[in-house]
mmCIF file of C-alpha atoms in Angstrom:
data_model
loop_
_atom_site.group_PDB
_atom_site.id
_atom_site.type_symbol
_atom_site.label_atom_id
_atom_site.label_comp_id
_atom_site.label_asym_id
_atom_site.label_seq_id
_atom_site.Cartn_x
_atom_site.Cartn_y
_atom_site.Cartn_z
ATOM 1 C CA MET A 14 0.000 0.000 0.000
ATOM 2 C CA ALA A 15 1.357 3.393 -0.989
ATOM 3 C CA ARG A 16 2.301 5.799 1.762
ATOM 4 C CA VAL A 17 4.251 8.313 -0.351
ATOM 5 C CA ALA A 18 3.779 9.689 -3.858
ATOM 6 C CA VAL A 19 6.815 10.823 -5.831
ATOM 7 C CA LEU A 20 5.562 13.419 -8.324
ATOM 8 C CA VAL A 21 7.573 13.859 -11.515
ATOM 9 C CA GLU A 22 6.877 15.815 -14.658
ATOM 10 C CA GLY A 23 6.796 13.038 -17.222
ATOM 11 C CA LYS A 24 7.317 9.410 -18.113
ATOM 12 C CA SER A 25 11.066 9.744 -18.673
ATOM 13 C CA ASP A 26 11.530 11.210 -15.182
ATOM 14 C CA ARG A 27 9.385 8.415 -13.742
ATOM 15 C CA GLU A 28 11.528 5.827 -15.497
ATOM 16 C CA ALA A 29 14.695 7.457 -14.146
ATOM 17 C CA VAL A 30 13.434 7.475 -10.542
ATOM 18 C CA LEU A 31 12.345 3.831 -10.769
ATOM 19 C CA ALA A 32 15.737 2.942 -12.260
ATOM 20 C CA LEU A 33 17.463 4.789 -9.438
ATOM 21 C CA GLY A 34 15.740 2.612 -6.868
ATOM 22 C CA ALA A 35 16.342 -0.571 -8.851
ATOM 23 C CA SER A 36 20.030 0.224 -9.366
ATOM 24 C CA ARG A 37 20.365 0.377 -5.588
ATOM 25 C CA GLY A 38 18.398 -2.821 -5.001
ATOM 26 C CA ILE A 39 15.270 -0.962 -3.894
ATOM 27 C CA ASP A 40 11.798 -1.631 -5.242
ATOM 28 C CA LEU A 41 10.063 1.664 -4.531
ATOM 29 C CA ASN A 42 6.600 0.097 -4.773
ATOM 30 C CA ASP A 43 7.549 -2.555 -2.204
ATOM 31 C CA ASN A 44 8.717 0.283 0.044
ATOM 32 C CA GLY A 45 5.372 2.092 -0.144
ATOM 33 C CA ALA A 46 6.331 4.677 -2.752
ATOM 34 C CA THR A 47 4.456 5.210 -5.974
ATOM 35 C CA VAL A 48 6.142 7.269 -8.691
ATOM 36 C CA VAL A 49 3.577 9.371 -10.524
ATOM 37 C CA SER A 50 4.104 10.905 -13.961
ATOM 38 C CA MET A 51 1.993 14.057 -13.956
ATOM 39 C CA ASN A 52 2.086 14.361 -17.763
ATOM 40 C CA GLY A 53 3.345 17.908 -17.435
ATOM 41 C CA ILE A 54 4.222 20.183 -14.549
ATOM 42 C CA THR A 55 1.066 22.241 -14.987
ATOM 43 C CA ASN A 56 -0.833 19.262 -13.535
ATOM 44 C CA VAL A 57 0.995 19.449 -10.206
ATOM 45 C CA ALA A 58 -1.821 21.206 -8.317
ATOM 46 C CA ARG A 59 -4.311 18.513 -9.290
ATOM 47 C CA HIS A 60 -1.958 15.733 -8.210
ATOM 48 C CA ILE A 61 -1.212 17.434 -4.897
ATOM 49 C CA ARG A 62 -4.956 17.798 -4.238
ATOM 50 C CA GLU A 63 -5.738 14.204 -5.220
ATOM 51 C CA LEU A 64 -2.805 12.499 -3.511
ATOM 52 C CA GLY A 65 -1.892 14.814 -0.633
ATOM 53 C CA PRO A 66 -3.527 15.597 2.735
ATOM 54 C CA HIS A 67 -6.904 16.544 1.227
ATOM 55 C CA GLY A 68 -7.093 13.472 -1.024
ATOM 56 C CA GLU A 69 -5.499 10.074 -0.538
ATOM 57 C CA ARG A 70 -3.392 11.449 2.359
ATOM 58 C CA LEU A 71 -0.085 10.304 0.939
ATOM 59 C CA ARG A 72 3.120 12.007 1.924
ATOM 60 C CA LEU A 73 4.398 13.895 -1.124
ATOM 61 C CA THR A 74 7.813 14.415 -2.629
ATOM 62 C CA GLY A 75 8.954 15.181 -6.141
ATOM 63 C CA LEU A 76 11.314 16.617 -8.709
ATOM 64 C CA TYR A 77 10.908 19.734 -10.792
ATOM 65 C CA ASP A 78 12.899 21.762 -13.315
ATOM 66 C CA ALA A 79 14.207 25.182 -12.233
ATOM 67 C CA ALA A 80 12.088 26.980 -14.835
ATOM 68 C CA GLU A 81 8.941 25.308 -13.454
ATOM 69 C CA GLU A 82 9.340 26.366 -9.821
ATOM 70 C CA ARG A 83 6.358 28.724 -9.898
ATOM 71 C CA PHE A 84 4.004 25.865 -10.836
ATOM 72 C CA VAL A 85 5.201 23.710 -7.956
ATOM 73 C CA ARG A 86 4.989 26.564 -5.464
ATOM 74 C CA ARG A 87 1.464 27.468 -6.589
ATOM 75 C CA GLY A 88 0.398 23.804 -6.645
ATOM 76 C CA LEU A 89 1.563 23.362 -3.068
ATOM 77 C CA GLU A 90 -0.228 26.531 -1.979
ATOM 78 C CA LEU A 91 -3.459 25.384 -3.627
ATOM 79 C CA GLY A 92 -3.006 22.027 -1.889
ATOM 80 C CA GLY A 93 -2.928 23.691 1.529
ATOM 81 C CA PHE A 94 0.822 23.946 2.039
ATOM 82 C CA THR A 95 2.750 27.114 2.872
ATOM 83 C CA PRO A 96 6.200 26.828 1.325
ATOM 84 C CA ASP A 97 8.943 29.110 2.598
ATOM 85 C CA PRO A 98 10.730 31.231 -0.019
ATOM 86 C CA GLY A 99 13.176 29.855 -2.560
ATOM 87 C CA ARG A 100 14.176 26.371 -3.515
ATOM 88 C CA GLU A 101 14.920 25.632 0.157
ATOM 89 C CA GLY A 102 11.274 26.274 1.025
ATOM 90 C CA LEU A 103 10.136 23.758 -1.565
ATOM 91 C CA ALA A 104 12.822 21.252 -0.561
ATOM 92 C CA ALA A 105 11.609 21.439 3.041
ATOM 93 C CA LEU A 106 8.252 20.196 1.716
ATOM 94 C CA GLY A 107 9.925 17.404 -0.278
ATOM 95 C CA PHE A 108 10.155 19.020 -3.720
ATOM 96 C CA HIS A 109 13.649 19.086 -5.169
ATOM 97 C CA ARG A 110 14.835 21.280 -8.024
ATOM 98 C CA CYS A 111 16.915 20.118 -10.948
ATOM 99 C CA ASP A 112 18.995 23.110 -12.036
ATOM 100 C CA ARG A 113 17.921 22.805 -15.668
ATOM 101 C CA ASP A 114 16.210 19.438 -15.821
ATOM 102 C CA LEU A 115 16.865 15.839 -14.863
ATOM 103 C CA GLU A 116 18.857 15.051 -18.018
ATOM 104 C CA ASP A 117 21.180 17.971 -17.331
ATOM 105 C CA GLU A 118 21.687 16.751 -13.750
ATOM 106 C CA LEU A 119 22.580 13.281 -15.043
ATOM 107 C CA ILE A 120 24.977 14.571 -17.700
ATOM 108 C CA ARG A 121 26.737 16.743 -15.119
ATOM 109 C CA ALA A 122 26.939 13.928 -12.545
ATOM 110 C CA LEU A 123 28.331 11.398 -15.013
ATOM 111 C CA GLY A 124 30.509 13.737 -17.015
ATOM 112 C CA VAL A 125 30.628 13.891 -20.792
ATOM 113 C CA ASP A 126 33.081 10.995 -21.200
ATOM 114 C CA ARG A 127 30.950 8.533 -19.215
ATOM 115 C CA VAL A 128 27.811 9.628 -21.075
ATOM 116 C CA LEU A 129 29.612 9.011 -24.366
ATOM 117 C CA THR A 130 30.516 5.542 -23.124
ATOM 118 C CA VAL A 131 26.807 4.870 -22.519
ATOM 119 C CA LEU A 132 25.993 6.146 -26.028
ATOM 120 C CA GLU A 133 28.671 3.907 -27.508
ATOM 121 C CA ALA A 134 27.335 0.859 -25.653
ATOM 122 C CA GLU A 135 23.886 1.626 -27.046
ATOM 123 C CA ARG A 136 25.256 2.103 -30.572
ATOM 124 C CA ASP A 137 24.095 5.730 -30.634
ATOM 125 C CA LEU A 138 27.496 7.406 -30.685
ATOM 126 C CA GLY A 139 27.377 7.797 -34.477
ATOM 127 C CA SER A 140 23.990 9.527 -34.283
ATOM 128 C CA PHE A 141 25.340 11.846 -31.609
ATOM 129 C CA ARG A 142 28.400 12.660 -33.728
ATOM 130 C CA THR A 143 26.061 13.534 -36.614
ATOM 131 C CA LEU A 144 24.176 15.964 -34.367
ATOM 132 C CA GLN A 145 27.479 17.541 -33.257
ATOM 133 C CA HIS A 146 28.360 18.367 -36.865
ATOM 134 C CA GLN A 147 25.072 20.066 -37.644
ATOM 135 C CA PRO A 148 25.511 23.842 -38.031
ATOM 136 C CA ALA A 149 23.102 24.628 -35.174
ATOM 137 C CA HIS A 150 25.148 22.558 -32.735
ATOM 138 C CA ARG A 151 28.735 23.263 -33.791
ATOM 139 C CA GLY A 152 30.561 25.264 -31.192
ATOM 140 C CA ARG A 153 28.185 24.300 -28.371
ATOM 141 C CA ALA A 154 29.614 22.633 -25.312
ATOM 142 C CA PRO A 155 29.409 18.830 -25.492
ATOM 143 C CA SER A 156 27.117 18.800 -22.449
ATOM 144 C CA GLY A 157 24.666 21.051 -24.301
ATOM 145 C CA GLN A 158 24.908 18.863 -27.378
ATOM 146 C CA LEU A 159 24.159 15.794 -25.274
ATOM 147 C CA HIS A 160 21.194 17.536 -23.683
ATOM 148 C CA ARG A 161 19.805 18.304 -27.137
ATOM 149 C CA PHE A 162 20.499 14.756 -28.328
ATOM 150 C CA PHE A 163 18.488 13.253 -25.467
ATOM 151 C CA GLY A 164 15.605 15.637 -26.094
ATOM 152 C CA ALA A 165 15.395 14.744 -29.791
ATOM 153 C CA GLY A 166 14.368 11.490 -31.343
ATOM 154 C CA SER A 167 11.735 8.934 -30.629
ATOM 155 C CA LEU A 168 11.684 7.901 -26.969
ATOM 156 C CA ARG A 169 15.376 8.762 -26.527
ATOM 157 C CA LYS A 170 14.763 10.805 -23.372
ATOM 158 C CA PHE A 171 12.763 7.947 -21.869
ATOM 159 C CA ARG A 172 15.352 5.298 -22.711
ATOM 160 C CA TYR A 173 18.392 7.272 -21.645
ATOM 161 C CA GLY A 174 16.890 8.427 -18.361
ATOM 162 C CA ARG A 175 17.107 4.820 -17.191
ATOM 163 C CA LEU A 176 20.487 4.111 -18.807
ATOM 164 C CA LEU A 177 22.181 7.188 -17.369
ATOM 165 C CA VAL A 178 20.853 6.494 -13.888
ATOM 166 C CA GLU A 179 22.127 2.924 -14.114
ATOM 167 C CA ALA A 180 25.586 4.281 -15.025
ATOM 168 C CA LEU A 181 25.763 6.445 -11.880
ATOM 169 C CA ALA A 182 28.002 5.537 -8.988
ATOM 170 C CA ASP A 183 26.548 6.208 -5.546
ATOM 171 C CA SER A 184 28.991 9.072 -5.082
ATOM 172 C CA ALA A 185 27.880 10.693 -8.344
ATOM 173 C CA MET A 186 24.155 10.724 -7.632
ATOM 174 C CA PRO A 187 22.752 14.189 -8.438
ATOM 175 C CA PRO A 188 21.536 15.933 -5.268
ATOM 176 C CA PRO A 189 17.885 16.226 -6.388
ATOM 177 C CA LEU A 190 17.720 12.489 -7.140
ATOM 178 C CA ALA A 191 19.418 11.599 -3.865
ATOM 179 C CA ALA A 192 16.989 13.835 -1.978
ATOM 180 C CA VAL A 193 13.844 12.484 -3.630
ATOM 181 C CA LEU A 194 14.982 8.895 -3.071
ATOM 182 C CA ALA A 195 15.665 9.633 0.598
ATOM 183 C CA ASP A 196 12.252 11.285 0.946
ATOM 184 C CA ALA A 197 10.524 8.362 -0.742
ATOM 185 C CA LEU A 198 12.118 5.902 1.665
ATOM 186 C CA ALA A 199 11.906 7.982 4.836
ATOM 187 C CA ASP A 200 9.791 6.762 7.720
ATOM 188 C CA PRO A 201 6.639 8.824 8.205
ATOM 189 C CA LYS A 202 6.972 11.555 10.777
#
């Protein structure tokens, strides 16, 4: 039975969070955590109402992109919460900010070379090299090129969310992912 809901923007983020648990030998569902894809951050208020203290009474935690902070803050307020200012105020309520987005956090944590190793293992390095040579992407930092690569193409973001998480060492876990995992597994207060 679920006791905590982990709210994430989309299916690729959900896949990454589930992979994070699995890569550490943790079945989040078995530990009372359900990972919910909201199908867009603008649906956060509805999910907070339905799953939080005025709905199913689950403890809430989640991830959000820096540019989407206003939606999370407003969703929490509409759900009866009073977040303190800034990202710290949202983190105190269990919502953790990815500086750009989850893919950017993963690229930064792994480093470009390790991400390229994952691409090579998946036989996508050639496709990435093609993107790098396109005029719109020449001169961009490799991390930015990788970010674009993951955002383009059929289901690439979904697939690589899992693969990049699986490539992480415990010491390289991005802070927002570490925080949401800890929140999901924390004993109720």
